[in-house]
């Protein structure tokens, strides 16, 4: 297939149930699903997406429900932590800088040759 575009539906099983965070964190969503292995135990799966991404953050299977729920909780904690970090960064960019006239600023860059620049 040439120029095929894969959507989220490709990764989500048909019998999956969507789980969203109560605070509605920026489009993050998990899908729970269960299936039986052939002549084997029940498997508990989860697939998670964040933002508008079409590829999942993770798609994992567990042998028990408790492990799956722990993973979902960890995912929500990471989404919440990332959102609060981004908010802190946004607030810190609003603060005025502390540079004064006459201060010297140092900057170095380069790969095989290190370039050092000073600004006043």
XYZ file of C-alpha atoms in Angstrom:
120
model
C 0.000 0.000 0.000
C 1.473 3.247 -1.072
C 0.875 6.405 0.972
C -1.197 4.531 3.531
C -2.068 6.541 6.613
C -2.444 4.539 9.810
C -4.862 5.957 12.369
C -5.313 5.188 16.068
C -8.008 2.677 15.194
C -5.322 0.381 13.810
C -3.820 -0.075 17.301
C -7.071 -0.248 19.288
C -8.797 -3.659 19.574
C -12.489 -3.704 18.696
C -13.619 -4.663 22.213
C -11.443 -2.076 24.009
C -12.921 0.326 26.558
C -11.636 3.910 26.679
C -10.348 5.264 29.987
C -9.764 8.997 30.303
C -8.226 10.904 33.182
C -10.801 12.774 35.288
C -9.104 16.117 34.637
C -9.055 15.529 30.866
C -5.302 15.844 30.491
C -4.618 17.161 27.026
C -6.074 14.380 24.911
C -4.392 11.493 26.748
C -6.443 8.298 26.688
C -5.963 4.622 27.581
C -7.848 1.662 26.169
C -8.326 -1.497 28.248
C -8.971 -4.840 26.638
C -8.850 -8.516 27.531
C -8.392 -11.692 25.552
C -7.807 -15.402 26.118
C -4.738 -17.129 24.810
C -5.348 -20.359 22.962
C -5.519 -23.054 25.678
C -4.034 -20.579 28.111
C -4.749 -17.895 30.663
C -6.568 -14.603 30.297
C -4.416 -11.649 29.220
C -5.132 -8.047 30.208
C -3.977 -5.438 27.718
C -3.729 -1.682 27.586
C -2.837 0.767 24.841
C -2.251 4.469 25.589
C -2.126 7.581 23.432
C -1.113 11.123 24.291
C -2.139 14.331 22.571
C -2.972 13.933 18.889
C -0.448 11.133 18.290
C -1.493 8.270 16.059
C 1.166 5.894 17.409
C 0.650 4.672 20.965
C 2.877 5.679 23.839
C 2.762 2.016 24.827
C 0.797 -1.136 24.045
C 1.351 -3.798 26.676
C -0.185 -7.004 27.991
C -0.240 -8.282 31.583
C -1.079 -11.554 33.303
C -3.274 -9.884 35.940
C -5.560 -6.907 36.203
C -3.668 -5.298 39.086
C -0.483 -4.950 37.035
C -2.434 -3.356 34.187
C -4.092 -0.882 36.577
C -0.685 0.030 38.074
C 0.629 0.792 34.583
C -2.394 2.954 33.782
C -1.897 4.849 37.063
C 1.790 5.398 36.233
C 0.800 6.712 32.816
C -1.661 9.214 34.323
C 0.981 10.351 36.814
C 3.501 10.921 34.019
C 0.946 12.831 31.931
C 0.063 15.024 34.918
C 3.740 15.602 35.767
C 4.527 16.556 32.174
C 1.592 18.987 32.056
C 2.680 20.657 35.302
C 6.313 20.844 34.065
C 5.206 22.506 30.840
C 3.118 24.989 32.831
C 6.098 25.794 35.077
C 8.305 26.351 32.016
C 5.698 28.641 30.488
C 5.575 30.686 33.695
C 9.372 30.875 33.984
C 9.636 32.271 30.438
C 7.413 35.183 31.482
C 9.875 36.284 34.172
C 12.234 39.119 33.199
C 15.910 38.294 32.717
C 18.546 39.378 35.215
C 21.150 40.643 32.720
C 22.477 44.160 33.113
C 24.359 46.362 30.695
C 28.031 45.366 30.837
C 27.424 41.680 31.719
C 29.368 39.169 29.636
C 27.515 36.192 28.186
C 29.418 33.040 27.184
C 28.325 30.570 24.488
C 30.148 27.581 23.025
C 29.093 25.340 20.151
C 30.525 23.073 17.483
C 31.319 19.448 16.763
C 34.947 18.782 15.832
C 35.853 22.396 16.297
C 34.652 24.135 19.436
C 33.601 27.698 18.789
C 33.449 30.024 21.772
C 31.629 33.303 21.627
C 31.363 36.098 24.160
C 28.765 38.831 24.113
C 28.576 42.020 26.132
